[in-house]
Amino acid sequence: MFALAVVGVMVGSSTSARAVSAFSLLSSPQSWIGGGEPVLVTDADGFSFSGVVDSGCVATFSINDFDGRSGRPVSSWWVLELATPGERPLTPGLYQEAKKYPFQGLAFPGLNVEGIGRGNSAVTGSFEVFELVAQPDGTILSFAADFLQFDEGIPDWWNRGSLRFNSARPLSFLPLPSVDPPSSSEPDLAPVGPGRSFPPTDPVPGDPPTVGSPGAPDPLPDPLPGSPPPLLGSGPAPNPVPGPLPVAAALMGWQVSRNLRRRCRATS
């Protein structure tokens, strides 16, 4: 398992801050974009980072390794788009109630995080810009921002991450490595659902209860007060329901009686 951690360390340096380009993404297992798979890529891994500010109000970043230098599949790419409400200049600050860019309208900030060939038709969320330095033509020289996106606006489908581009600001969200179970742990003999197991002799959840198991109905109803105890195995079953065997026996009896009547007529 991976955990969400707010940390204050620089990627690639633990003693002094230096400008790096990095992208981190944590997500819920239900998320369409992240799918619960933690992401941490940097320029040192061979990934290319590029960004531009359009009209001063929309920042668009591309993170990819189409050259294959990182060893990851060439499909490992992400796009981050951040827009201000009302087409105001993008400046450092917190932008809440964001909606899917570029369909957010003038009243809301725009947000779009997509990658690995996956995108959303609608999103909600927020983002915070910490640093933005750009040339007059819109080319971004340094940038730092954190974001929170809900795929299709569903709270359980969350994606949270950080983008740093030529920035010395520490990443806010880093995936923590999983902890291996102790070597003495017993193997899971009958796994049922994530992280759960049951001994083979126990009923599996979802199966109908058997007689005598917890939650199963009693084999016989409780007698009414003062009534004699039921006699097991005596008397006909109440309201017998015809089944394959009784029907077959009835057909056989009808055939035998028909043959007997024919013999009687032949001998008379």
Coordinates of N, CA and C in Angstrom, one line a residue, residues 6-245:
V6 N 2.6 14.5 3.4 CA 3.0 15.9 3.2 C 4.4 16.0 3.7
V7 N 5.4 16.3 2.8 CA 6.8 16.2 3.2 C 7.4 17.6 2.9
G8 N 8.6 17.8 3.4 CA 9.3 19.0 3.2 C 10.7 18.7 2.8
V9 N 10.9 17.8 1.8 CA 12.2 17.5 1.3 C 12.3 17.8 -0.2
M10 N 13.4 18.0 -0.7 CA 13.6 18.3 -2.1 C 14.0 17.0 -2.8
V11 N 13.4 16.8 -4.0 CA 13.8 15.6 -4.8 C 15.2 15.8 -5.2
G12 N 16.0 14.7 -4.9 CA 17.4 14.7 -5.3 C 18.3 15.5 -4.4
S13 N 17.9 16.0 -3.3 CA 18.7 16.7 -2.4 C 18.1 16.8 -1.0
S14 N 18.8 16.4 0.0 CA 18.4 16.4 1.4 C 19.1 17.4 2.2
T15 N 20.1 18.1 1.7 CA 20.9 19.0 2.4 C 20.6 20.5 2.0
S16 N 20.4 20.7 0.7 CA 20.3 22.1 0.2 C 19.2 22.1 -0.9
A17 N 18.4 23.1 -1.0 CA 17.4 23.2 -2.0 C 18.0 23.6 -3.3
R18 N 17.6 23.0 -4.4 CA 18.0 23.3 -5.7 C 16.9 23.2 -6.6
A19 N 16.9 23.9 -7.7 CA 15.8 23.9 -8.7 C 15.7 22.6 -9.4
V20 N 14.6 22.0 -9.4 CA 14.3 20.7 -10.1 C 13.0 20.8 -10.8
S21 N 12.8 19.9 -11.7 CA 11.5 19.7 -12.3 C 10.9 18.3 -11.9
A22 N 9.8 18.3 -11.3 CA 9.2 17.0 -10.8 C 7.7 17.0 -10.9
F23 N 7.1 15.9 -11.0 CA 5.7 15.7 -11.0 C 5.3 14.5 -10.1
S24 N 4.4 14.7 -9.1 CA 4.0 13.6 -8.3 C 2.5 13.6 -8.3
L25 N 2.0 12.4 -8.2 CA 0.5 12.2 -8.3 C 0.1 11.0 -7.4
L26 N -0.8 11.3 -6.5 CA -1.4 10.2 -5.6 C -2.9 10.2 -5.9
S27 N -3.5 9.1 -5.9 CA -4.9 9.0 -6.3 C -5.6 7.8 -5.5
S28 N -6.9 7.8 -5.5 CA -7.7 6.7 -5.0 C -7.8 5.6 -6.0
P29 N -8.0 4.4 -5.5 CA -8.1 3.2 -6.4 C -9.2 3.4 -7.4
Q30 N -10.3 4.2 -7.1 CA -11.4 4.4 -8.0 C -11.1 5.4 -9.0
S31 N -10.1 6.2 -8.8 CA -9.8 7.3 -9.8 C -9.6 6.8 -11.2
W32 N -10.2 7.5 -12.2 CA -10.0 7.1 -13.5 C -8.6 7.5 -14.0
I33 N -8.1 8.7 -13.6 CA -6.8 9.2 -14.1 C -5.7 8.4 -13.4
G34 N -5.7 8.4 -12.1 CA -4.6 7.8 -11.3 C -4.7 6.3 -11.1
G35 N -5.9 5.9 -10.8 CA -6.2 4.5 -10.5 C -5.4 3.9 -9.3
G36 N -5.1 4.8 -8.4 CA -4.4 4.3 -7.2 C -2.9 4.1 -7.3
E37 N -2.4 4.3 -8.5 CA -1.0 4.0 -8.8 C -0.2 5.3 -8.5
P38 N 0.7 5.3 -7.5 CA 1.5 6.5 -7.3 C 2.5 6.8 -8.4
V39 N 2.7 8.1 -8.6 CA 3.6 8.6 -9.7 C 4.5 9.6 -9.1
L40 N 5.8 9.4 -9.4 CA 6.8 10.4 -9.1 C 7.9 10.3 -10.3
V41 N 7.9 11.4 -11.1 CA 8.9 11.5 -12.2 C 9.6 12.8 -12.1
T42 N 10.8 12.8 -12.5 CA 11.6 14.0 -12.5 C 12.4 14.2 -13.8
D43 N 13.0 15.3 -14.0 CA 13.8 15.5 -15.2 C 15.1 14.7 -15.1
A44 N 15.5 14.3 -13.9 CA 16.7 13.4 -13.7 C 16.4 12.0 -14.2
D45 N 15.1 11.6 -14.3 CA 14.7 10.3 -14.8 C 14.7 10.3 -16.3
G46 N 14.8 11.4 -16.9 CA 14.7 11.4 -18.4 C 13.4 12.0 -18.9
F47 N 12.6 12.5 -18.0 CA 11.3 13.1 -18.4 C 11.5 14.5 -18.9
S48 N 10.7 14.9 -19.9 CA 10.8 16.3 -20.4 C 9.6 17.1 -19.8
F49 N 9.9 18.3 -19.3 CA 8.9 19.2 -18.8 C 8.9 20.5 -19.6
S50 N 7.7 20.9 -20.0 CA 7.6 22.2 -20.7 C 6.3 22.8 -20.4
G51 N 6.3 24.2 -20.3 CA 5.1 24.9 -19.9 C 5.0 26.2 -20.6
V52 N 3.8 26.7 -20.7 CA 3.5 28.0 -21.3 C 2.3 28.6 -20.7
V53 N 2.3 29.9 -20.6 CA 1.1 30.6 -20.2 C 0.4 31.3 -21.4
D54 N -0.8 31.0 -21.6 CA -1.6 31.5 -22.7 C -2.4 32.7 -22.3
S55 N -2.2 33.8 -22.9 CA -3.0 35.0 -22.6 C -2.8 35.5 -21.2
G56 N -1.8 34.9 -20.5 CA -1.5 35.3 -19.1 C -2.4 34.7 -18.1
C57 N -3.4 33.9 -18.5 CA -4.4 33.4 -17.6 C -4.5 31.9 -17.6
V58 N -3.8 31.1 -18.5 CA -3.9 29.7 -18.6 C -2.5 29.1 -18.6
A59 N -2.2 28.3 -17.7 CA -0.9 27.6 -17.7 C -1.1 26.2 -18.1
T60 N -0.3 25.8 -19.1 CA -0.4 24.4 -19.7 C 1.0 23.8 -19.6
F61 N 1.0 22.6 -18.9 CA 2.3 21.8 -18.8 C 2.2 20.5 -19.4
S62 N 3.2 20.0 -20.0 CA 3.4 18.7 -20.6 C 4.5 18.0 -20.0
I63 N 4.3 16.8 -19.5 CA 5.3 15.9 -18.9 C 5.3 14.6 -19.7
N64 N 6.4 14.3 -20.3 CA 6.5 13.0 -21.1 C 7.9 12.5 -21.2
D65 N 8.0 11.3 -21.7 CA 9.3 10.7 -22.1 C 9.1 9.9 -23.4
F66 N 8.8 10.7 -24.4 CA 8.5 10.0 -25.7 C 9.8 9.5 -26.3
D67 N 11.0 9.9 -25.8 CA 12.2 9.3 -26.3 C 12.6 8.0 -25.6
G68 N 11.9 7.7 -24.5 CA 12.2 6.4 -23.8 C 13.4 6.4 -23.0
R69 N 13.9 7.6 -22.5 CA 15.1 7.6 -21.7 C 14.9 7.1 -20.3
S70 N 13.6 7.2 -19.8 CA 13.4 6.8 -18.4 C 13.2 5.3 -18.3
G71 N 13.0 4.6 -19.4 CA 12.7 3.1 -19.3 C 11.2 2.9 -19.1
R72 N 10.4 3.9 -18.9 CA 9.0 3.7 -18.8 C 8.3 3.6 -20.2
P73 N 7.1 3.1 -20.3 CA 6.5 3.1 -21.6 C 6.3 4.5 -22.1
V74 N 6.3 4.6 -23.4 CA 6.1 5.9 -24.0 C 4.8 6.5 -23.8
S75 N 3.8 5.7 -23.3 CA 2.5 6.1 -22.9 C 2.5 6.8 -21.6
S76 N 3.6 6.9 -20.9 CA 3.7 7.6 -19.6 C 3.8 9.1 -19.8
W77 N 2.7 9.7 -20.0 CA 2.7 11.2 -20.2 C 1.5 11.8 -19.4
W78 N 1.7 13.1 -19.0 CA 0.6 13.8 -18.3 C 0.5 15.2 -18.8
V79 N -0.6 15.8 -18.7 CA -0.9 17.2 -19.0 C -1.6 17.8 -17.9
L80 N -1.1 19.0 -17.5 CA -1.8 19.8 -16.4 C -2.1 21.2 -17.0
E81 N -3.4 21.5 -16.8 CA -3.9 22.8 -17.3 C -4.6 23.5 -16.1
L82 N -4.2 24.8 -15.9 CA -4.7 25.6 -14.8 C -5.1 27.0 -15.4
A83 N -6.3 27.4 -15.1 CA -6.8 28.7 -15.6 C -7.5 29.5 -14.5
T84 N -7.4 30.8 -14.6 CA -8.0 31.7 -13.6 C -9.5 32.0 -14.0
P85 N -10.3 32.3 -13.0 CA -11.7 32.7 -13.4 C -11.7 34.1 -14.0
G86 N -12.6 34.4 -14.9 CA -12.7 35.7 -15.5 C -11.5 36.1 -16.3
E87 N -10.7 35.1 -16.7 CA -9.5 35.4 -17.6 C -8.6 36.5 -17.0
R88 N -8.5 36.5 -15.6 CA -7.6 37.4 -15.0 C -6.2 36.8 -15.0
P89 N -5.2 37.6 -14.9 CA -3.8 37.1 -14.9 C -3.6 36.0 -13.9
L90 N -2.9 35.0 -14.2 CA -2.5 33.9 -13.3 C -1.4 34.3 -12.4
T91 N -1.7 34.4 -11.1 CA -0.7 34.8 -10.1 C -0.7 33.8 -9.0
P92 N 0.3 33.8 -8.1 CA 0.3 32.9 -7.0 C -0.9 33.1 -6.1
G93 N -1.5 32.0 -5.6 CA -2.7 32.1 -4.8 C -3.5 30.8 -4.9
L94 N -4.5 30.7 -4.1 CA -5.4 29.5 -4.0 C -6.6 29.7 -4.9
Y95 N -6.9 28.8 -5.7 CA -8.1 28.8 -6.6 C -9.0 27.6 -6.3
Q96 N -10.2 27.9 -5.8 CA -11.1 26.9 -5.3 C -12.3 26.8 -6.3
E97 N -13.1 25.8 -6.1 CA -14.3 25.5 -6.9 C -14.0 25.5 -8.4
A98 N -12.8 24.8 -8.7 CA -12.4 24.7 -10.1 C -13.3 23.7 -10.8
K99 N -13.5 23.9 -12.1 CA -14.2 23.0 -12.9 C -13.4 22.7 -14.2
K100 N -13.9 21.7 -14.9 CA -13.2 21.2 -16.1 C -12.8 22.3 -17.1
Y101 N -11.5 22.4 -17.3 CA -11.0 23.3 -18.3 C -11.1 22.6 -19.7
P102 N -11.5 23.3 -20.8 CA -11.8 24.7 -20.9 C -13.3 25.0 -20.8
F103 N -14.1 24.2 -20.1 CA -15.6 24.4 -20.1 C -16.0 25.0 -18.8
Q104 N -15.1 25.7 -18.0 CA -15.5 26.2 -16.7 C -16.3 27.5 -16.7
G105 N -16.3 28.2 -17.9 CA -16.9 29.5 -17.9 C -16.1 30.6 -17.3
L106 N -16.6 31.7 -17.2 CA -15.9 32.9 -16.6 C -16.0 33.0 -15.1
A107 N -16.9 32.3 -14.5 CA -17.1 32.4 -13.0 C -16.2 31.5 -12.2
F108 N -15.6 30.5 -12.8 CA -14.8 29.5 -12.0 C -13.4 29.3 -12.6
P109 N -12.5 28.9 -11.7 CA -11.2 28.5 -12.2 C -11.3 27.3 -13.1
G110 N -10.4 27.1 -14.0 CA -10.3 25.9 -14.8 C -9.2 24.9 -14.4
L111 N -9.5 23.6 -14.4 CA -8.5 22.6 -14.0 C -8.7 21.4 -14.8
N112 N -7.6 20.8 -15.2 CA -7.6 19.6 -16.0 C -6.3 18.9 -15.8
V113 N -6.3 17.7 -15.3 CA -5.2 16.8 -15.1 C -5.5 15.5 -15.8
E114 N -4.7 15.1 -16.8 CA -5.0 13.9 -17.6 C -3.7 13.3 -17.9
G115 N -3.7 12.0 -18.3 CA -2.5 11.3 -18.7 C -2.7 9.9 -19.0
I116 N -1.7 9.3 -19.6 CA -1.7 7.9 -20.0 C -2.9 7.6 -20.8
G117 N -3.3 8.5 -21.6 CA -4.4 8.3 -22.5 C -5.8 8.4 -21.8
R118 N -5.8 8.9 -20.6 CA -7.1 9.0 -19.9 C -7.5 10.4 -19.6
G119 N -8.7 10.8 -19.8 CA -9.2 12.1 -19.5 C -10.6 12.0 -18.9
N120 N -11.2 13.2 -18.5 CA -12.5 13.3 -17.9 C -13.4 14.2 -18.8
S121 N -14.7 14.0 -18.7 CA -15.6 14.9 -19.3 C -16.0 16.0 -18.4
A122 N -15.8 15.8 -17.1 CA -16.1 16.8 -16.1 C -15.2 16.6 -14.9
V123 N -14.8 17.6 -14.2 CA -14.0 17.5 -13.0 C -14.4 18.7 -12.1
T124 N -14.1 18.5 -10.8 CA -14.1 19.5 -9.8 C -12.8 19.5 -9.0
G125 N -12.5 20.5 -8.3 CA -11.3 20.5 -7.5 C -10.8 21.9 -7.2
S126 N -9.5 22.0 -6.9 CA -8.9 23.2 -6.5 C -7.4 23.1 -6.8
F127 N -6.7 24.3 -6.9 CA -5.3 24.2 -7.0 C -4.7 25.5 -6.4
E128 N -3.4 25.4 -6.1 CA -2.7 26.6 -5.5 C -1.4 26.8 -6.2
V129 N -1.2 28.0 -6.7 CA 0.0 28.4 -7.4 C 1.0 29.0 -6.4
F130 N 2.2 28.5 -6.2 CA 3.1 29.1 -5.3 C 4.2 30.0 -6.0
E131 N 4.4 29.7 -7.3 CA 5.5 30.4 -8.0 C 5.2 30.3 -9.5
L132 N 5.4 31.5 -10.1 CA 5.3 31.6 -11.6 C 6.1 32.7 -12.1
V133 N 7.1 32.3 -13.0 CA 7.9 33.2 -13.7 C 7.9 32.8 -15.2
A134 N 7.5 33.8 -16.0 CA 7.4 33.5 -17.4 C 8.0 34.6 -18.3
Q135 N 8.4 34.3 -19.5 CA 8.9 35.3 -20.4 C 7.7 36.0 -21.0
P136 N 8.0 37.2 -21.7 CA 6.9 37.9 -22.3 C 6.1 37.1 -23.4
D137 N 6.7 36.1 -24.0 CA 6.0 35.3 -25.0 C 5.2 34.2 -24.4
G138 N 5.2 34.1 -23.0 CA 4.4 33.1 -22.3 C 5.2 31.8 -21.9
T139 N 6.5 31.7 -22.4 CA 7.2 30.5 -22.0 C 7.5 30.6 -20.5
I140 N 7.2 29.5 -19.8 CA 7.4 29.5 -18.3 C 8.8 29.1 -18.0
L141 N 9.4 29.9 -17.1 CA 10.8 29.7 -16.7 C 10.8 28.9 -15.4
S142 N 9.9 29.2 -14.5 CA 9.8 28.4 -13.2 C 8.4 28.4 -12.8
F143 N 8.0 27.4 -12.1 CA 6.6 27.2 -11.7 C 6.5 26.2 -10.6
A144 N 5.6 26.4 -9.7 CA 5.3 25.5 -8.6 C 3.8 25.6 -8.2
A145 N 3.1 24.4 -8.2 CA 1.7 24.4 -7.9 C 1.3 23.0 -7.3
D146 N 0.3 23.0 -6.5 CA -0.3 21.8 -6.0 C -1.8 21.8 -6.5
F147 N -2.4 20.6 -6.7 CA -3.7 20.5 -7.2 C -4.5 19.3 -6.5
L148 N -5.8 19.4 -6.6 CA -6.7 18.4 -6.1 C -7.8 18.3 -7.1
Q149 N -7.9 17.1 -7.8 CA -9.0 17.0 -8.8 C -9.8 15.7 -8.5
F150 N -11.1 15.9 -8.7 CA -12.1 14.8 -8.5 C -12.6 14.5 -9.9
D151 N -12.3 13.3 -10.4 CA -12.7 12.8 -11.7 C -14.2 12.8 -11.7
E152 N -14.8 13.3 -12.8 CA -16.2 13.4 -13.0 C -17.0 14.0 -11.8
G153 N -16.2 14.7 -10.9 CA -16.8 15.4 -9.8 C -17.2 14.4 -8.7
I154 N -16.7 13.2 -8.7 CA -17.0 12.2 -7.7 C -16.0 12.2 -6.5
P155 N -16.4 12.4 -5.3 CA -15.5 12.6 -4.2 C -14.5 11.4 -4.0
D156 N -15.0 10.2 -4.3 CA -14.1 9.0 -4.1 C -13.0 8.9 -5.2
W157 N -13.2 9.6 -6.3 CA -12.3 9.5 -7.4 C -11.3 10.7 -7.4
W158 N -10.5 10.8 -6.4 CA -9.7 12.0 -6.2 C -8.2 11.7 -6.7
N159 N -7.6 12.8 -7.1 CA -6.2 12.8 -7.5 C -5.6 14.1 -6.9
R160 N -4.5 13.8 -6.2 CA -3.8 14.9 -5.5 C -2.3 14.9 -5.9
G161 N -1.7 16.0 -6.3 CA -0.4 16.0 -6.7 C 0.3 17.4 -6.7
S162 N 1.5 17.4 -7.1 CA 2.4 18.6 -7.1 C 3.1 18.6 -8.5
L163 N 3.3 19.8 -8.9 CA 4.2 20.1 -10.1 C 5.2 21.1 -9.8
R164 N 6.5 20.8 -10.0 CA 7.5 21.7 -9.9 C 8.3 21.8 -11.2
F165 N 8.6 23.0 -11.6 CA 9.3 23.2 -12.9 C 10.4 24.3 -12.7
N166 N 11.6 23.8 -12.7 CA 12.8 24.7 -12.4 C 12.5 25.4 -11.1
S167 N 12.0 24.7 -10.1 CA 11.7 25.3 -8.8 C 12.4 24.7 -7.7
A168 N 12.7 25.5 -6.7 CA 13.4 25.0 -5.5 C 12.4 24.7 -4.4
R169 N 11.1 24.9 -4.6 CA 10.1 24.6 -3.6 C 9.9 23.1 -3.5
P170 N 9.9 22.6 -2.2 CA 9.8 21.2 -2.0 C 8.4 20.7 -2.5
L171 N 8.4 19.4 -3.0 CA 7.2 18.8 -3.3 C 6.3 18.6 -2.1
S172 N 5.0 18.8 -2.3 CA 4.1 18.7 -1.1 C 3.7 17.2 -0.9
F173 N 3.6 16.5 -2.0 CA 3.0 15.1 -1.9 C 3.9 14.1 -2.6
L174 N 4.4 13.2 -1.8 CA 5.3 12.1 -2.3 C 4.7 10.8 -1.9
P175 N 4.8 9.8 -2.8 CA 4.4 8.4 -2.4 C 5.4 7.8 -1.5
L176 N 4.9 7.1 -0.4 CA 5.8 6.4 0.5 C 5.9 5.0 0.1
P177 N 7.0 4.3 0.2 CA 7.1 2.9 -0.2 C 6.3 2.0 0.7
S178 N 5.9 0.9 0.1 CA 5.1 -0.1 0.9 C 6.0 -0.8 1.9
V179 N 5.3 -1.3 2.9 CA 6.0 -2.0 4.0 C 5.7 -3.5 3.8
D180 N 6.7 -4.3 3.6 CA 6.5 -5.8 3.4 C 6.0 -6.4 4.6
P181 N 5.2 -7.4 4.6 CA 4.7 -8.1 5.8 C 5.8 -8.9 6.4
P182 N 5.7 -9.2 7.7 CA 6.8 -10.0 8.3 C 6.9 -11.4 7.6
S183 N 8.1 -11.9 7.7 CA 8.4 -13.2 7.0 C 7.7 -14.3 7.7
S184 N 7.3 -14.1 8.9 CA 6.6 -15.2 9.7 C 5.1 -15.3 9.4
S185 N 4.6 -14.3 8.6 CA 3.1 -14.3 8.3 C 2.7 -15.5 7.6
E186 N 1.6 -16.1 7.9 CA 1.1 -17.3 7.2 C 0.4 -16.9 5.9
P187 N 0.5 -17.8 4.9 CA -0.1 -17.6 3.6 C -1.6 -17.5 3.7
D188 N -2.2 -16.7 2.8 CA -3.6 -16.6 2.8 C -4.2 -17.8 2.1
L189 N -4.9 -18.7 2.9 CA -5.4 -19.9 2.3 C -6.7 -19.7 1.5
A190 N -7.5 -18.8 2.0 CA -8.8 -18.6 1.3 C -9.1 -17.1 1.2
P191 N -8.5 -16.4 0.3 CA -8.7 -14.9 0.3 C -10.1 -14.6 -0.2
V192 N -10.8 -13.7 0.5 CA -12.1 -13.2 0.1 C -12.1 -11.7 0.2
G193 N -12.0 -11.0 -0.9 CA -12.0 -9.6 -0.8 C -10.6 -9.0 -0.5
P194 N -10.4 -7.7 -0.7 CA -9.1 -7.2 -0.4 C -8.7 -7.2 1.1
G195 N -7.6 -7.8 1.4 CA -7.1 -7.8 2.7 C -7.9 -8.7 3.7
R196 N -8.7 -9.6 3.3 CA -9.5 -10.4 4.2 C -9.3 -11.9 3.8
S197 N -9.3 -12.7 4.8 CA -9.2 -14.2 4.5 C -10.1 -14.9 5.5
F198 N -10.5 -16.1 5.2 CA -11.3 -17.0 6.0 C -10.7 -18.4 5.9
P199 N -10.7 -19.1 7.1 CA -10.3 -20.5 7.0 C -11.2 -21.3 6.1
P200 N -10.6 -22.3 5.4 CA -11.5 -23.1 4.4 C -12.7 -23.7 5.0
T201 N -12.7 -23.9 6.3 CA -13.9 -24.6 7.0 C -15.0 -23.6 7.3
D202 N -14.7 -22.3 7.2 CA -15.7 -21.2 7.5 C -16.5 -20.9 6.3
P203 N -17.7 -20.5 6.5 CA -18.5 -20.1 5.3 C -18.0 -18.9 4.6
V204 N -18.1 -18.8 3.3 CA -17.6 -17.7 2.6 C -18.7 -16.6 2.6
P205 N -18.4 -15.3 2.8 CA -19.5 -14.3 2.8 C -20.2 -14.3 1.5
G206 N -21.5 -14.2 1.5 CA -22.3 -14.3 0.3 C -23.0 -15.6 0.0
D207 N -22.4 -16.7 0.5 CA -23.0 -18.0 0.4 C -24.2 -18.1 1.3
P208 N -25.2 -18.9 0.9 CA -26.4 -19.1 1.8 C -26.0 -19.9 3.1
P209 N -26.5 -19.5 4.2 CA -26.1 -20.2 5.4 C -26.6 -21.6 5.5
T210 N -25.8 -22.5 6.0 CA -26.2 -23.9 6.2 C -26.8 -24.1 7.6
V211 N -27.5 -25.2 7.7 CA -28.2 -25.5 9.0 C -27.1 -25.6 10.1
G212 N -27.3 -24.9 11.2 CA -26.4 -24.9 12.3 C -25.4 -23.8 12.2
S213 N -25.3 -23.1 11.1 CA -24.3 -22.0 11.0 C -24.9 -20.8 11.5
P214 N -24.1 -19.8 12.0 CA -24.7 -18.5 12.5 C -25.5 -17.9 11.4
G215 N -26.7 -17.4 11.8 CA -27.6 -16.7 10.8 C -28.5 -17.7 10.0
A216 N -28.3 -19.0 10.2 CA -29.1 -19.9 9.4 C -30.4 -20.1 10.1
P217 N -31.5 -20.4 9.4 CA -32.8 -20.7 10.1 C -32.8 -22.0 10.8
D218 N -33.6 -22.1 11.9 CA -33.7 -23.4 12.6 C -34.3 -24.5 11.7
P219 N -33.8 -25.7 11.8 CA -34.3 -26.8 11.0 C -35.8 -27.0 11.2
L220 N -36.3 -26.8 12.4 CA -37.7 -27.0 12.7 C -38.2 -25.8 13.5
P221 N -39.5 -25.4 13.2 CA -40.0 -24.2 13.9 C -40.2 -24.6 15.4
D222 N -40.2 -23.5 16.2 CA -40.4 -23.8 17.6 C -41.9 -24.1 17.8
P223 N -42.2 -25.2 18.6 CA -43.6 -25.6 18.8 C -44.4 -24.5 19.6
L224 N -45.7 -24.4 19.4 CA -46.5 -23.5 20.2 C -46.6 -24.0 21.6
P225 N -46.8 -23.1 22.6 CA -46.9 -23.5 24.0 C -48.1 -24.5 24.2
G226 N -47.8 -25.6 24.8 CA -48.8 -26.6 25.1 C -49.0 -27.6 24.0
S227 N -48.4 -27.5 22.8 CA -48.6 -28.4 21.8 C -47.6 -29.6 21.9
P228 N -48.0 -30.8 21.5 CA -47.0 -31.9 21.6 C -45.8 -31.7 20.7
P229 N -44.7 -32.3 21.0 CA -43.5 -32.2 20.2 C -43.8 -32.9 18.9
P230 N -43.2 -32.4 17.8 CA -43.4 -33.0 16.5 C -42.7 -34.4 16.4
L231 N -43.3 -35.3 15.7 CA -42.7 -36.6 15.5 C -41.9 -36.6 14.2
L232 N -40.6 -36.8 14.4 CA -39.7 -36.7 13.2 C -39.9 -38.0 12.3
G233 N -40.1 -37.8 11.0 CA -40.2 -38.9 10.1 C -41.6 -39.5 10.0
S234 N -42.6 -39.0 10.7 CA -44.0 -39.5 10.6 C -44.9 -38.6 9.9
G235 N -45.9 -39.2 9.1 CA -46.9 -38.4 8.5 C -46.4 -37.9 7.1
P236 N -47.3 -37.5 6.3 CA -46.9 -37.0 4.9 C -46.4 -35.6 5.1
A237 N -45.7 -35.2 4.1 CA -45.2 -33.8 4.1 C -46.4 -32.9 3.7
P238 N -46.5 -31.8 4.4 CA -47.6 -30.9 4.1 C -47.5 -30.3 2.7
N239 N -48.7 -30.2 2.1 CA -48.7 -29.6 0.7 C -47.6 -30.1 -0.2
P240 N -47.6 -31.4 -0.5 CA -46.6 -31.9 -1.4 C -46.6 -31.2 -2.8
V241 N -45.5 -30.9 -3.3 CA -45.4 -30.3 -4.6 C -45.0 -31.3 -5.6
P242 N -45.8 -31.4 -6.8 CA -45.4 -32.4 -7.8 C -44.0 -32.1 -8.3
G243 N -43.3 -33.2 -8.5 CA -41.9 -33.1 -9.0 C -41.7 -34.1 -10.1
P244 N -40.5 -34.2 -10.7 CA -40.3 -35.1 -11.8 C -40.6 -36.6 -11.4
L245 N -40.3 -37.1 -10.2 CA -40.5 -38.5 -9.9 C -42.0 -38.7 -9.7

